[in-house]
Amino acid sequence: WIMLLKTDMPDPNADYTEAASGTWALDTTTYATTLTVTNQTVADSLPETLTVTCDASAYPDLKYSADVTYVSYGIEFKFAFTDNEPVEETHYTVSFDFGNGQIVQVLTSTFEAADGTKKEYVPAVSAPATNNSNAPYVRGKRFAGWDTSKNPVLEDGVSTTKFLLDVNSNSYFDVGAIEKDVMEVTDDMTVYARWVEPQWVETEEDLRNMKNDLSGWYILKNDIALTEEWMPVGTYYASYEYLSASWWKYAFSGALDGNGYSIKGLHITTFEPYGDTVHPTEGSGNGTTALFGSICDAEISDLVIESPVIDIDYSNEHHGYAAVVAGFAQQSPKIVNVHVVDAKIDIETTDVDYIAISAFIGGHWGGEVTHCIATGTINVVAAYTETYDVGSTNLYVGGIAGEGYGWIDDTVSDMDISLTIQDARAAAEDPTAGITNNAYMGSIGASTTYTENVSASGALKLDFSAVSNTPVSAYLGGIGGIQRYGYLDYSETDTQISVKSNQKEGNTLYVGSLLGGYDAITSIINLQGFNDLKARQCTDRGVSYTLNTAEQTVDFIGYAPKTAEEMMVATIVAQAMGIDLTPYMDADGNYTIYGTDRCERVIG
């Protein structure tokens, strides 16, 4: 059969036709690096000889088009096309038994990879939904996951025969997803729904025993007074986010119903509750602490946590997630009608590259916080004694969320929050190396994504006056330090913001009464009248901002990117507020508002 190859080499106007293969010597210095043959793409440096196989009989009339780049010249390369026998698929049936008389069957297909070294799985297998109103249920019980055994045995609070779902959802699984996050299907099999009954929590011991079943259903029967330091329930085994580790299997995925009662005496003094203990397959769980070290699809509701104390002095090169409710949250957890009252959080870190600290969730990677209240104080001191060759530090300190990508609705934060940077990470040798030291602070979240109907007050205080060796980049906002994606609706703040700066060249400081800044991908900020004039309002009720004791004018948004496309949001904000945009209009009637334009306090 015939292959048609159109290429930039060596003659960009020539068509090369070969019966089976072709060999060309590169005679120019640069080519672009993309090769597409059938559905195979090579996007890196090409080897001297590249062999591509395909099933010629399946594509009798197929013509191949390739655009190739190579970053050197004088090297020969060759395309060789050979027949490849079709691989027979193997089909397995997975039966989901709900335990209530209902069984749902799904089909998965597998085949051996061409090189014989691994399995590929096609397609993803859809498990029955268990998280919507139409899902099957067993009266008086809560769904706690799928299991390959009817009578599972729990170890470290987790079933030893748990049927793992894809890391991104609890309603389906993908048998070809990230290693260790799913189970391989190699035969026809049945998996069973695990249902748990509610357990009454009457004593401190009962509360601590939540660790024995991380998918359990717990209901407070009375107030609980803790008498000893708390050991977090649920563990986070990754260093950042959740990638390449099955940490979420060891997160708390059950339900805690406070039933209107309170937990008193919560006291935490370490980021290293596990000491030198290392999980046989997952590593150390240190670096994350709260009532729940990590939560995943959990439900925490109708609870009061009175006068919690977190007092930590921590030295580590990696991360620290600290909060009262949950250190880290992923997938779709729900925290509803929880009050954190008179929290006292004091944390000092040395050479910790990443921290995310708040009264509710440290790392808020998913789920929602709604109808909640936080009051109290957060004081963080970060010091750096070691240098970097290259890298960054990221400090997130907020009232409800540290670094947040979830939903925060109908929630109030009245926190006095301070962050002191005693010195910043500096370059080891080259002072111009790519070292960045970032600080984010917000009364609701140090970073926020979906925020609606929130009210923020209290104080934000940032002090980096003692930093002498490297620049600092800081974002402070009365609601969010920095907005990423999402939206901000119907919210208000009267946070008092103050900054002590070393006033050195190279620092960047962005302060906004609503947001310190927002990312380029971003957000639509809904202010007065936007969205069909529905009076969606975000207001500051008199936010003040002082820099080194001098009163400053504060804009709604401290910083925004400076391209016309990225500034669409600023235009929407200004129009919604009834601001005259004539000075920003071009001949075609288009508006462009840059971050350097004041535009009557919309953008700093």
Coordinates of C-alpha atoms in Angstrom, one line a residue:
W1 CA 0.0 0.0 0.0
I2 CA 1.0 3.6 -0.5
M3 CA 1.9 6.2 2.0
L4 CA 1.8 9.9 1.2
L5 CA 4.1 12.1 3.3
K6 CA 4.0 15.8 3.2
T7 CA 6.9 17.4 5.1
D8 CA 9.1 20.4 5.5
M9 CA 12.2 18.4 4.6
P10 CA 14.2 18.7 2.6
D11 CA 11.9 20.5 0.1
P12 CA 8.9 22.1 1.7
N13 CA 6.9 22.1 -1.6
A14 CA 7.5 18.4 -2.4
D15 CA 5.2 15.4 -1.8
Y16 CA 7.1 12.2 -1.1
T17 CA 5.5 8.9 -2.0
E18 CA 7.0 5.7 -0.8
A19 CA 5.8 2.1 -1.1
A20 CA 6.8 1.0 2.4
S21 CA 9.3 3.3 4.0
G22 CA 11.3 6.4 3.4
T23 CA 14.7 7.7 4.5
W24 CA 15.7 11.4 4.5
A25 CA 18.8 13.2 5.6
L26 CA 18.1 16.5 7.4
D27 CA 19.9 19.4 5.7
T28 CA 18.6 22.4 7.6
T29 CA 19.1 23.5 11.2
T30 CA 15.5 23.5 12.6
Y31 CA 12.2 21.7 12.2
A32 CA 9.1 21.8 14.3
T33 CA 8.5 18.5 16.5
T34 CA 5.2 17.0 15.8
L35 CA 4.6 13.6 14.1
T36 CA 1.2 12.2 13.6
V37 CA 0.6 8.8 12.0
T38 CA -2.8 7.3 12.4
N39 CA -3.7 8.3 16.0
Q40 CA -0.1 8.1 17.3
T41 CA 1.6 11.4 18.2
V42 CA 5.3 11.9 19.1
A43 CA 5.9 15.3 20.6
D44 CA 9.4 15.0 21.9
S45 CA 12.8 14.7 20.2
L46 CA 12.7 12.1 17.5
P47 CA 15.1 9.2 17.6
E48 CA 17.4 8.6 14.7
T49 CA 15.1 5.8 13.6
L50 CA 11.4 5.9 14.3
T51 CA 9.3 2.9 13.5
V52 CA 5.5 3.1 13.4
T53 CA 3.3 0.1 13.0
C54 CA -0.3 0.0 12.0
D55 CA -2.9 -2.4 10.6
A56 CA -2.8 -1.8 6.9
S57 CA -5.8 -4.0 6.2
A58 CA -7.9 -1.8 8.5
Y59 CA -7.0 1.4 6.6
P60 CA -6.7 0.4 2.9
D61 CA -7.1 4.0 1.7
L62 CA -5.4 5.8 4.5
K63 CA -3.0 8.6 3.7
Y64 CA -0.6 9.8 6.3
S65 CA 0.4 13.3 6.9
A66 CA 3.3 14.3 9.1
D67 CA 4.8 17.6 10.2
V68 CA 8.2 16.9 11.7
T69 CA 10.6 19.0 13.7
Y70 CA 14.1 18.1 14.7
V71 CA 16.5 20.3 16.5
S72 CA 19.7 19.3 14.7
Y73 CA 20.7 18.5 11.2
G74 CA 22.8 16.1 9.2
I75 CA 21.0 13.2 10.8
E76 CA 19.0 10.6 8.9
F77 CA 15.6 9.4 10.1
K78 CA 13.3 6.8 8.7
F79 CA 9.6 5.9 8.7
A80 CA 8.9 2.2 8.4
F81 CA 5.4 1.0 8.1
T82 CA 4.5 -2.7 8.7
D83 CA 1.3 -4.7 9.0
N84 CA 0.1 -5.3 12.5
E85 CA -2.4 -8.1 13.4
P86 CA -5.5 -6.9 15.2
V87 CA -5.5 -7.6 18.9
E88 CA -8.5 -9.5 20.2
E89 CA -10.3 -7.7 23.0
T90 CA -11.2 -9.4 26.3
H91 CA -14.5 -8.5 28.0
Y92 CA -15.2 -8.7 31.7
T93 CA -18.5 -8.0 33.5
V94 CA -18.5 -6.1 36.7
S95 CA -21.8 -6.6 38.7
F96 CA -22.6 -3.9 41.4
D97 CA -24.8 -5.5 44.1
F98 CA -26.5 -2.8 46.2
G99 CA -27.6 -5.3 48.9
N100 CA -31.2 -4.3 48.5
G101 CA -32.1 -6.7 45.7
Q102 CA -30.8 -4.4 42.9
I103 CA -27.8 -5.5 40.8
V104 CA -26.4 -3.4 38.0
Q105 CA -24.0 -4.8 35.5
V106 CA -21.4 -3.0 33.4
L107 CA -18.9 -4.2 30.9
T108 CA -15.2 -3.4 30.5
S109 CA -12.9 -4.3 27.6
T110 CA -9.2 -5.0 28.0
F111 CA -6.4 -5.8 25.6
E112 CA -2.7 -6.4 25.7
A113 CA -0.5 -3.5 24.6
A114 CA 1.4 -3.9 21.4
D115 CA 4.7 -4.1 23.2
G116 CA 3.4 -6.7 25.6
T117 CA 4.5 -4.8 28.7
K118 CA 1.3 -3.4 30.0
K119 CA -2.5 -3.6 29.9
E120 CA -4.6 -0.9 28.3
Y121 CA -8.2 -0.6 29.4
V122 CA -11.0 0.6 27.1
P123 CA -13.4 2.1 28.0
A124 CA -13.8 3.6 31.5
V125 CA -16.3 1.7 33.5
S126 CA -19.3 3.6 34.8
A127 CA -20.5 2.5 38.2
P128 CA -24.0 3.2 39.4
A129 CA -24.4 6.7 40.8
T130 CA -24.7 6.7 44.6
N131 CA -24.7 10.5 45.3
N132 CA -27.9 11.8 43.8
S133 CA -31.6 11.7 44.7
N134 CA -32.4 8.8 42.4
A135 CA -29.6 6.6 43.7
P136 CA -30.6 3.3 45.4
Y137 CA -30.5 3.4 49.2
V138 CA -31.1 1.2 52.2
R139 CA -33.4 2.8 54.8
G140 CA -31.6 4.0 57.9
K141 CA -28.1 3.4 56.5
R142 CA -25.4 5.4 54.7
F143 CA -23.6 4.3 51.6
A144 CA -19.9 3.8 52.5
G145 CA -18.3 2.6 49.2
W146 CA -17.9 -0.5 47.1
D147 CA -16.2 -3.6 48.3
T148 CA -15.1 -6.9 46.8
S149 CA -16.2 -8.7 49.9
K150 CA -19.7 -9.0 51.5
N151 CA -18.0 -8.9 54.9
P152 CA -15.1 -6.6 54.7
V153 CA -12.4 -6.4 57.4
L154 CA -11.1 -2.9 58.4
E155 CA -7.5 -2.1 58.9
D156 CA -6.4 1.5 59.8
G157 CA -10.0 2.4 59.4
V158 CA -10.2 1.2 55.8
S159 CA -11.5 -2.0 54.3
T160 CA -8.7 -4.3 53.1
T161 CA -10.9 -5.3 50.2
K162 CA -12.2 -1.9 49.2
F163 CA -13.0 -1.5 45.5
L164 CA -11.2 1.7 44.6
L165 CA -12.9 4.3 42.4
D166 CA -11.2 6.8 40.2
V167 CA -9.5 9.6 42.2
N168 CA -11.6 12.3 40.5
S169 CA -15.1 11.0 41.4
N170 CA -17.0 8.7 43.6
S171 CA -19.6 7.9 41.0
Y172 CA -17.4 6.1 38.4
F173 CA -14.1 4.4 38.2
D174 CA -11.6 4.2 35.4
V175 CA -9.6 1.0 35.3
G176 CA -6.8 2.7 33.5
A177 CA -6.3 5.7 35.7
I178 CA -3.5 6.7 38.0
E179 CA -1.5 3.9 39.4
K180 CA -2.8 2.7 42.8
D181 CA -5.9 4.8 42.6
V182 CA -8.0 2.1 41.0
M183 CA -8.3 -1.6 40.9
E184 CA -7.5 -3.6 37.8
V185 CA -10.4 -5.7 36.4
T186 CA -9.0 -9.1 35.3
D187 CA -12.0 -11.3 35.4
D188 CA -15.8 -11.2 35.8
M189 CA -16.5 -10.0 39.3
T190 CA -19.1 -8.8 41.7
V191 CA -18.6 -5.8 44.1
Y192 CA -20.9 -5.1 47.0
A193 CA -22.3 -1.9 48.4
R194 CA -21.2 -1.3 52.0
W195 CA -23.9 0.3 54.1
V196 CA -23.2 1.7 57.6
E197 CA -25.5 2.4 60.5
P198 CA -25.3 5.6 62.6
Q199 CA -23.1 5.3 65.7
W200 CA -23.8 7.6 68.7
V201 CA -20.9 9.6 70.0
E202 CA -21.2 10.1 73.8
T203 CA -17.6 10.3 75.1
E204 CA -14.2 11.5 74.1
E205 CA -13.2 7.9 73.4
D206 CA -16.2 7.5 71.0
L207 CA -15.0 10.6 69.1
R208 CA -11.4 9.4 68.8
N209 CA -12.7 6.0 67.6
M210 CA -13.9 7.5 64.4
K211 CA -10.4 6.6 63.1
N212 CA -11.4 2.9 63.3
D213 CA -13.9 3.3 60.4
L214 CA -13.1 6.3 58.1
S215 CA -16.3 5.7 56.2
G216 CA -18.5 5.5 59.3
W217 CA -21.6 7.6 60.2
Y218 CA -21.3 9.4 63.6
I219 CA -23.8 11.5 65.5
L220 CA -23.1 13.4 68.7
K221 CA -25.5 12.6 71.5
N222 CA -24.2 15.4 73.8
D223 CA -21.3 17.9 74.1
I224 CA -17.9 16.4 74.1
A225 CA -15.0 17.7 76.2
L226 CA -11.5 16.6 75.1
T227 CA -9.0 16.2 77.9
E228 CA -5.9 15.2 75.9
E229 CA -4.2 16.4 72.7
W230 CA -6.1 15.5 69.6
M231 CA -4.9 13.0 67.0
P232 CA -6.3 13.9 63.6
V233 CA -8.8 11.5 62.0
G234 CA -8.0 10.7 58.4
T235 CA -4.6 11.0 56.9
Y236 CA -3.1 12.8 53.9
Y237 CA -0.1 10.9 52.4
A238 CA 1.0 13.2 49.5
S239 CA 3.3 16.2 49.6
Y240 CA 1.1 18.4 47.4
E241 CA -2.5 18.1 46.1
Y242 CA -3.3 14.4 45.6
L243 CA -1.3 13.3 42.6
S244 CA 0.4 9.8 42.3
A245 CA -0.8 8.5 45.6
S246 CA -3.9 6.8 47.0
W247 CA -3.9 9.1 50.0
W248 CA -7.7 9.6 49.6
K249 CA -8.3 6.0 50.6
Y250 CA -7.1 7.0 54.1
A251 CA -9.0 10.3 54.3
F252 CA -12.2 10.5 56.3
S253 CA -15.1 9.8 53.9
G254 CA -17.9 9.3 56.4
A255 CA -20.3 11.6 58.2
L256 CA -20.1 13.5 61.5
D257 CA -23.4 15.0 62.5
G258 CA -22.9 17.3 65.5
N259 CA -26.6 17.3 66.1
G260 CA -26.3 20.8 67.4
Y261 CA -23.8 19.9 70.1
S262 CA -20.2 21.1 70.6
I263 CA -16.7 19.8 70.9
K264 CA -14.6 21.6 73.4
G265 CA -10.9 21.4 74.3
L266 CA -9.6 20.6 70.8
H267 CA -5.8 21.1 71.2
I268 CA -3.1 20.4 68.6
T269 CA 0.6 21.1 69.0
T270 CA 2.3 19.3 66.1
F271 CA 2.4 18.9 62.3
E272 CA 4.0 15.5 63.0
P273 CA 1.3 13.4 64.8
Y274 CA 2.7 10.2 63.4
G275 CA 6.3 10.8 64.5
D276 CA 8.6 8.4 62.7
T277 CA 5.8 6.0 61.8
V278 CA 5.7 5.4 58.1
H279 CA 2.8 3.7 56.3
P280 CA 4.1 0.5 54.5
T281 CA 3.0 1.7 51.1
E282 CA 2.1 5.4 51.4
G283 CA 4.9 7.0 53.4
S284 CA 4.5 9.5 56.1
G285 CA 1.2 11.3 56.9
N286 CA 2.9 14.2 58.7
G287 CA 2.4 17.8 57.6
T288 CA -1.4 17.9 57.9
T289 CA -3.4 18.5 61.0
A290 CA -6.9 19.4 62.2
L291 CA -9.9 17.7 63.7
F292 CA -9.8 15.7 60.4
G293 CA -6.4 15.5 58.9
S294 CA -8.0 15.0 55.5
I295 CA -11.5 14.5 54.2
C296 CA -12.8 13.1 50.9
D297 CA -16.5 13.1 50.1
A298 CA -17.2 13.5 53.9
E299 CA -20.2 15.3 55.4
I300 CA -19.6 17.4 58.6
S301 CA -22.7 19.2 59.8
D302 CA -24.5 21.0 62.7
L303 CA -21.4 21.2 64.9
V304 CA -19.9 23.8 67.2
I305 CA -16.2 23.7 67.9
E306 CA -15.5 25.9 70.9
S307 CA -12.2 27.6 71.7
P308 CA -9.9 25.3 69.7
V309 CA -6.2 25.8 70.1
I310 CA -3.5 25.0 67.5
D311 CA -0.1 25.9 68.7
I312 CA 2.7 24.6 66.5
D313 CA 6.4 25.2 65.9
Y314 CA 7.4 23.3 62.8
S315 CA 10.6 22.9 60.7
N316 CA 10.4 21.0 57.5
E317 CA 11.3 21.4 53.8
H318 CA 7.9 20.4 52.5
H319 CA 4.4 21.4 53.4
G320 CA 2.1 22.3 56.3
Y321 CA -1.8 22.2 56.1
A322 CA -3.4 23.3 59.4
A323 CA -7.0 24.1 60.2
V324 CA -9.6 23.5 62.9
V325 CA -12.0 21.4 60.8
A326 CA -10.0 19.7 58.0
G327 CA -6.4 20.0 57.0
F328 CA -7.0 18.9 53.5
A329 CA -10.3 18.4 51.5
Q330 CA -10.7 16.7 48.1
Q331 CA -13.5 15.6 45.8
S332 CA -16.9 16.7 47.1
P333 CA -17.0 17.0 50.9
K334 CA -19.7 19.1 52.6
I335 CA -19.2 21.2 55.7
V336 CA -22.6 22.6 56.6
N337 CA -23.7 24.7 59.6
V338 CA -20.4 24.3 61.5
H339 CA -19.3 27.1 63.9
V340 CA -15.7 27.5 64.9
V341 CA -15.9 29.9 67.9
D342 CA -13.0 31.8 69.4
A343 CA -10.2 29.8 67.6
K344 CA -6.6 30.5 68.6
I345 CA -4.2 29.4 66.0
D346 CA -0.5 30.2 66.5
I347 CA 2.0 28.6 64.0
E348 CA 5.7 29.3 63.6
T349 CA 7.5 27.6 60.7
T350 CA 11.2 27.4 59.6
D351 CA 12.1 26.6 56.0
V352 CA 8.6 25.3 55.2
D353 CA 8.1 25.9 51.5
Y354 CA 4.4 25.7 51.5
I355 CA 1.7 26.4 54.1
A356 CA -2.1 26.6 54.0
I357 CA -3.7 27.7 57.2
S358 CA -7.3 28.7 58.2
A359 CA -10.0 28.1 60.7
F360 CA -11.9 25.7 58.5
I361 CA -9.9 24.0 55.7
G362 CA -6.2 24.4 55.0
G363 CA -6.1 22.9 51.4
H364 CA -9.6 23.3 50.0
W365 CA -9.3 21.3 46.8
G366 CA -13.0 20.5 46.4
G367 CA -16.4 20.5 48.1
E368 CA -18.4 23.2 49.8
V369 CA -18.5 25.2 53.1
T370 CA -21.9 26.6 53.6
H371 CA -23.8 28.3 56.5
C372 CA -20.7 28.4 58.6
I373 CA -19.1 30.9 61.0
A374 CA -15.5 31.4 62.1
T375 CA -14.3 33.7 64.9
G376 CA -10.9 34.0 66.6
T377 CA -7.3 34.7 65.7
I378 CA -4.6 33.3 63.5
N379 CA -1.0 34.3 63.9
V380 CA 1.6 32.8 61.6
V381 CA 5.4 33.5 61.6
A382 CA 7.5 32.1 58.7
A383 CA 11.2 32.2 58.7
Y384 CA 13.8 30.9 56.2
T385 CA 17.4 30.1 57.0
E386 CA 18.3 28.0 53.9
T387 CA 18.9 29.1 50.3
Y388 CA 17.5 27.8 47.0
D389 CA 19.1 27.1 43.7
V390 CA 15.6 27.7 42.2
G391 CA 12.1 27.4 43.5
S392 CA 9.4 29.3 45.4
T393 CA 7.7 29.6 48.7
N394 CA 3.9 29.9 49.0
L395 CA 2.2 31.1 52.2
Y396 CA -1.6 30.9 52.3
V397 CA -3.4 32.2 55.4
G398 CA -7.2 32.8 55.4
G399 CA -10.2 32.8 57.6
I400 CA -12.3 30.0 56.0
A401 CA -9.8 28.5 53.5
G402 CA -6.1 28.6 53.0
E403 CA -5.5 27.7 49.4
G404 CA -9.1 27.2 48.1
Y405 CA -10.6 25.8 44.9
G406 CA -14.0 24.9 46.4
W407 CA -17.3 26.6 47.1
I408 CA -17.9 28.9 50.1
D409 CA -21.5 30.1 50.5
D410 CA -23.5 31.9 53.1
T411 CA -20.6 32.0 55.5
V412 CA -19.2 34.6 58.0
S413 CA -15.6 35.1 59.0
D414 CA -14.7 37.5 61.8
M415 CA -11.0 36.6 62.3
D416 CA -7.9 38.7 63.2
I417 CA -5.2 37.2 60.9
S418 CA -1.5 38.1 60.9
L419 CA 1.4 36.8 58.9
T420 CA 5.0 37.8 59.7
I421 CA 7.8 36.8 57.3
Q422 CA 11.0 37.1 59.2
D423 CA 13.2 36.4 56.2
A424 CA 12.5 35.0 52.8
R425 CA 14.1 32.2 50.7
A426 CA 17.1 33.5 48.8
A427 CA 19.1 32.3 45.9
A428 CA 22.0 30.0 46.8
E429 CA 24.5 31.6 44.4
D430 CA 22.9 33.6 41.6
P431 CA 20.9 36.5 43.0
T432 CA 18.9 36.7 39.7
A433 CA 17.8 33.0 39.9
G434 CA 14.1 32.2 39.7
I435 CA 13.3 32.5 43.4
T436 CA 9.8 33.7 44.3
N437 CA 8.3 34.2 47.7
N438 CA 4.6 34.5 47.6
A439 CA 2.1 35.5 50.4
Y440 CA -1.6 35.3 50.1
M441 CA -4.1 36.5 52.7
G442 CA -7.9 36.9 52.7
S443 CA -10.6 37.2 55.4
I444 CA -12.5 34.4 53.7
G445 CA -9.7 32.7 51.8
A446 CA -6.1 33.3 51.0
S447 CA -7.2 32.1 47.5
T448 CA -10.8 31.6 46.5
T449 CA -12.7 30.2 43.6
Y450 CA -16.5 30.1 44.1
T451 CA -17.6 32.5 46.8
E452 CA -21.2 33.7 47.3
N453 CA -23.1 35.5 50.1
V454 CA -20.2 35.8 52.4
S455 CA -19.5 38.4 55.1
A456 CA -16.0 39.2 56.2
S457 CA -14.7 41.4 59.0
G458 CA -11.8 41.5 61.4
A459 CA -8.2 42.3 60.4
L460 CA -5.5 41.3 58.0
K461 CA -1.9 42.1 59.0
L462 CA 1.2 41.4 56.9
D463 CA 4.7 42.2 58.1
F464 CA 7.7 41.6 55.9
S465 CA 9.6 44.6 57.1
A466 CA 12.5 42.4 58.3
V467 CA 13.0 40.6 55.0
S468 CA 16.3 41.8 53.5
N469 CA 17.6 39.2 51.1
T470 CA 15.0 38.7 48.4
P471 CA 11.7 40.2 47.0
V472 CA 8.3 39.3 48.3
S473 CA 5.1 39.1 46.2
A474 CA 1.9 39.6 48.4
Y475 CA -1.8 39.6 47.7
L476 CA -4.3 40.8 50.4
G477 CA -8.0 41.1 50.0
G478 CA -11.0 41.8 52.3
I479 CA -12.6 38.6 51.0
G480 CA -9.9 36.7 49.0
G481 CA -6.2 37.2 48.6
I482 CA -6.3 36.0 45.0
Q483 CA -9.3 34.8 43.0
R484 CA -8.7 31.8 40.7
Y485 CA -11.4 30.8 38.2
G486 CA -14.9 30.9 39.5
Y487 CA -16.9 33.9 40.7
L488 CA -17.6 36.2 43.6
D489 CA -21.2 37.2 44.3
Y490 CA -23.4 39.1 46.8
S491 CA -20.6 39.5 49.4
E492 CA -19.5 42.2 51.7
T493 CA -16.5 43.1 53.9
D494 CA -15.2 45.7 56.3
T495 CA -11.8 44.1 57.0
Q496 CA -9.1 46.3 58.2
I497 CA -5.9 45.7 56.3
S498 CA -2.4 46.8 57.3
V499 CA 1.0 46.0 55.8
K500 CA 4.5 46.6 57.1
S501 CA 6.9 46.5 54.1
N502 CA 10.7 46.7 53.8
Q503 CA 10.0 48.9 50.8
K504 CA 12.8 47.3 48.9
E505 CA 13.0 47.3 45.1
G506 CA 11.5 44.2 43.5
N507 CA 8.6 43.7 45.9
T508 CA 5.1 43.4 44.6
L509 CA 2.2 44.3 46.9
Y510 CA -1.4 44.1 45.8
V511 CA -4.2 45.1 48.1
G512 CA -7.9 45.2 47.3
S513 CA -11.0 45.7 49.5
L514 CA -12.5 42.7 47.9
L515 CA -9.6 40.8 46.2
G516 CA -5.9 41.3 46.3
G517 CA -5.8 40.0 42.7
Y518 CA -7.1 37.5 40.3
D519 CA -5.6 35.1 37.8
A520 CA -5.7 35.4 34.1
I521 CA -8.0 32.5 33.5
T522 CA -10.5 34.0 35.8
S523 CA -13.5 35.0 37.4
I524 CA -16.4 37.2 36.8
I525 CA -16.8 39.5 39.7
N526 CA -20.6 40.3 39.9
L527 CA -21.1 43.8 41.2
Q528 CA -24.0 46.2 41.3
G529 CA -26.5 45.4 38.5
F530 CA -24.5 42.9 36.5
N531 CA -26.2 39.8 35.1
D532 CA -29.5 41.2 33.8
L533 CA -29.6 43.9 36.5
K534 CA -30.3 41.4 39.3
A535 CA -28.6 43.6 41.9
R536 CA -25.8 41.1 42.6
Q537 CA -23.7 43.2 44.9
C538 CA -20.3 42.9 46.4
T539 CA -19.5 45.9 48.6
D540 CA -16.9 47.0 51.0
R541 CA -18.4 48.7 54.1
G542 CA -15.4 50.9 54.7
V543 CA -12.3 48.7 54.3
S544 CA -9.2 50.5 55.5
Y545 CA -5.6 50.0 54.3
T546 CA -2.5 51.2 55.9
L547 CA 1.0 50.8 54.6
N548 CA 3.8 51.4 57.1
T549 CA 1.2 53.3 59.2
A550 CA 0.2 55.6 56.3
E551 CA -3.4 55.5 55.2
Q552 CA -3.8 54.3 51.6
T553 CA -6.6 54.4 49.0
V554 CA -7.8 50.9 48.5
D555 CA -9.3 49.6 45.3
F556 CA -11.9 46.8 44.9
I557 CA -9.3 44.7 43.2
G558 CA -5.6 45.1 43.9
Y559 CA -4.2 43.6 40.7
A560 CA -5.4 42.1 37.4
P561 CA -3.5 40.9 34.3
K562 CA -2.7 43.5 31.7
T563 CA -4.0 42.2 28.4
A564 CA -7.2 43.2 26.7
E565 CA -8.6 39.7 26.7
E566 CA -7.7 39.1 30.3
M567 CA -9.2 42.4 31.4
M568 CA -12.7 41.5 30.2
V569 CA -13.6 41.1 33.9
A570 CA -12.6 44.6 34.7
T571 CA -14.8 45.9 31.9
I572 CA -17.8 44.0 33.2
V573 CA -17.2 45.3 36.7
A574 CA -17.0 48.9 35.6
Q575 CA -20.1 48.6 33.4
A576 CA -22.0 47.0 36.2
M577 CA -21.1 49.9 38.5
G578 CA -22.3 52.5 36.0
I579 CA -18.8 53.9 35.4
D580 CA -18.2 56.0 32.3
L581 CA -16.0 53.9 30.1
T582 CA -15.7 56.4 27.3
P583 CA -12.0 57.0 28.0
Y584 CA -11.3 53.3 27.5
M585 CA -13.3 52.9 24.2
D586 CA -11.5 52.4 20.9
A587 CA -12.8 53.4 17.4
D588 CA -14.7 50.1 17.1
G589 CA -16.5 50.5 20.4
N590 CA -14.5 48.0 22.3
Y591 CA -13.4 48.6 25.9
T592 CA -9.9 47.9 27.2
I593 CA -9.1 48.4 30.9
Y594 CA -5.7 47.6 32.1
G595 CA -4.5 46.9 35.6
T596 CA -2.6 50.2 35.5
D597 CA -5.9 52.1 35.0
R598 CA -7.6 53.2 38.2
C599 CA -11.1 53.3 36.6
E600 CA -12.6 54.8 39.7
R601 CA -11.4 52.2 42.3
V602 CA -12.3 49.1 40.3
I603 CA -8.8 48.0 39.5
G604 CA -5.6 49.1 41.4

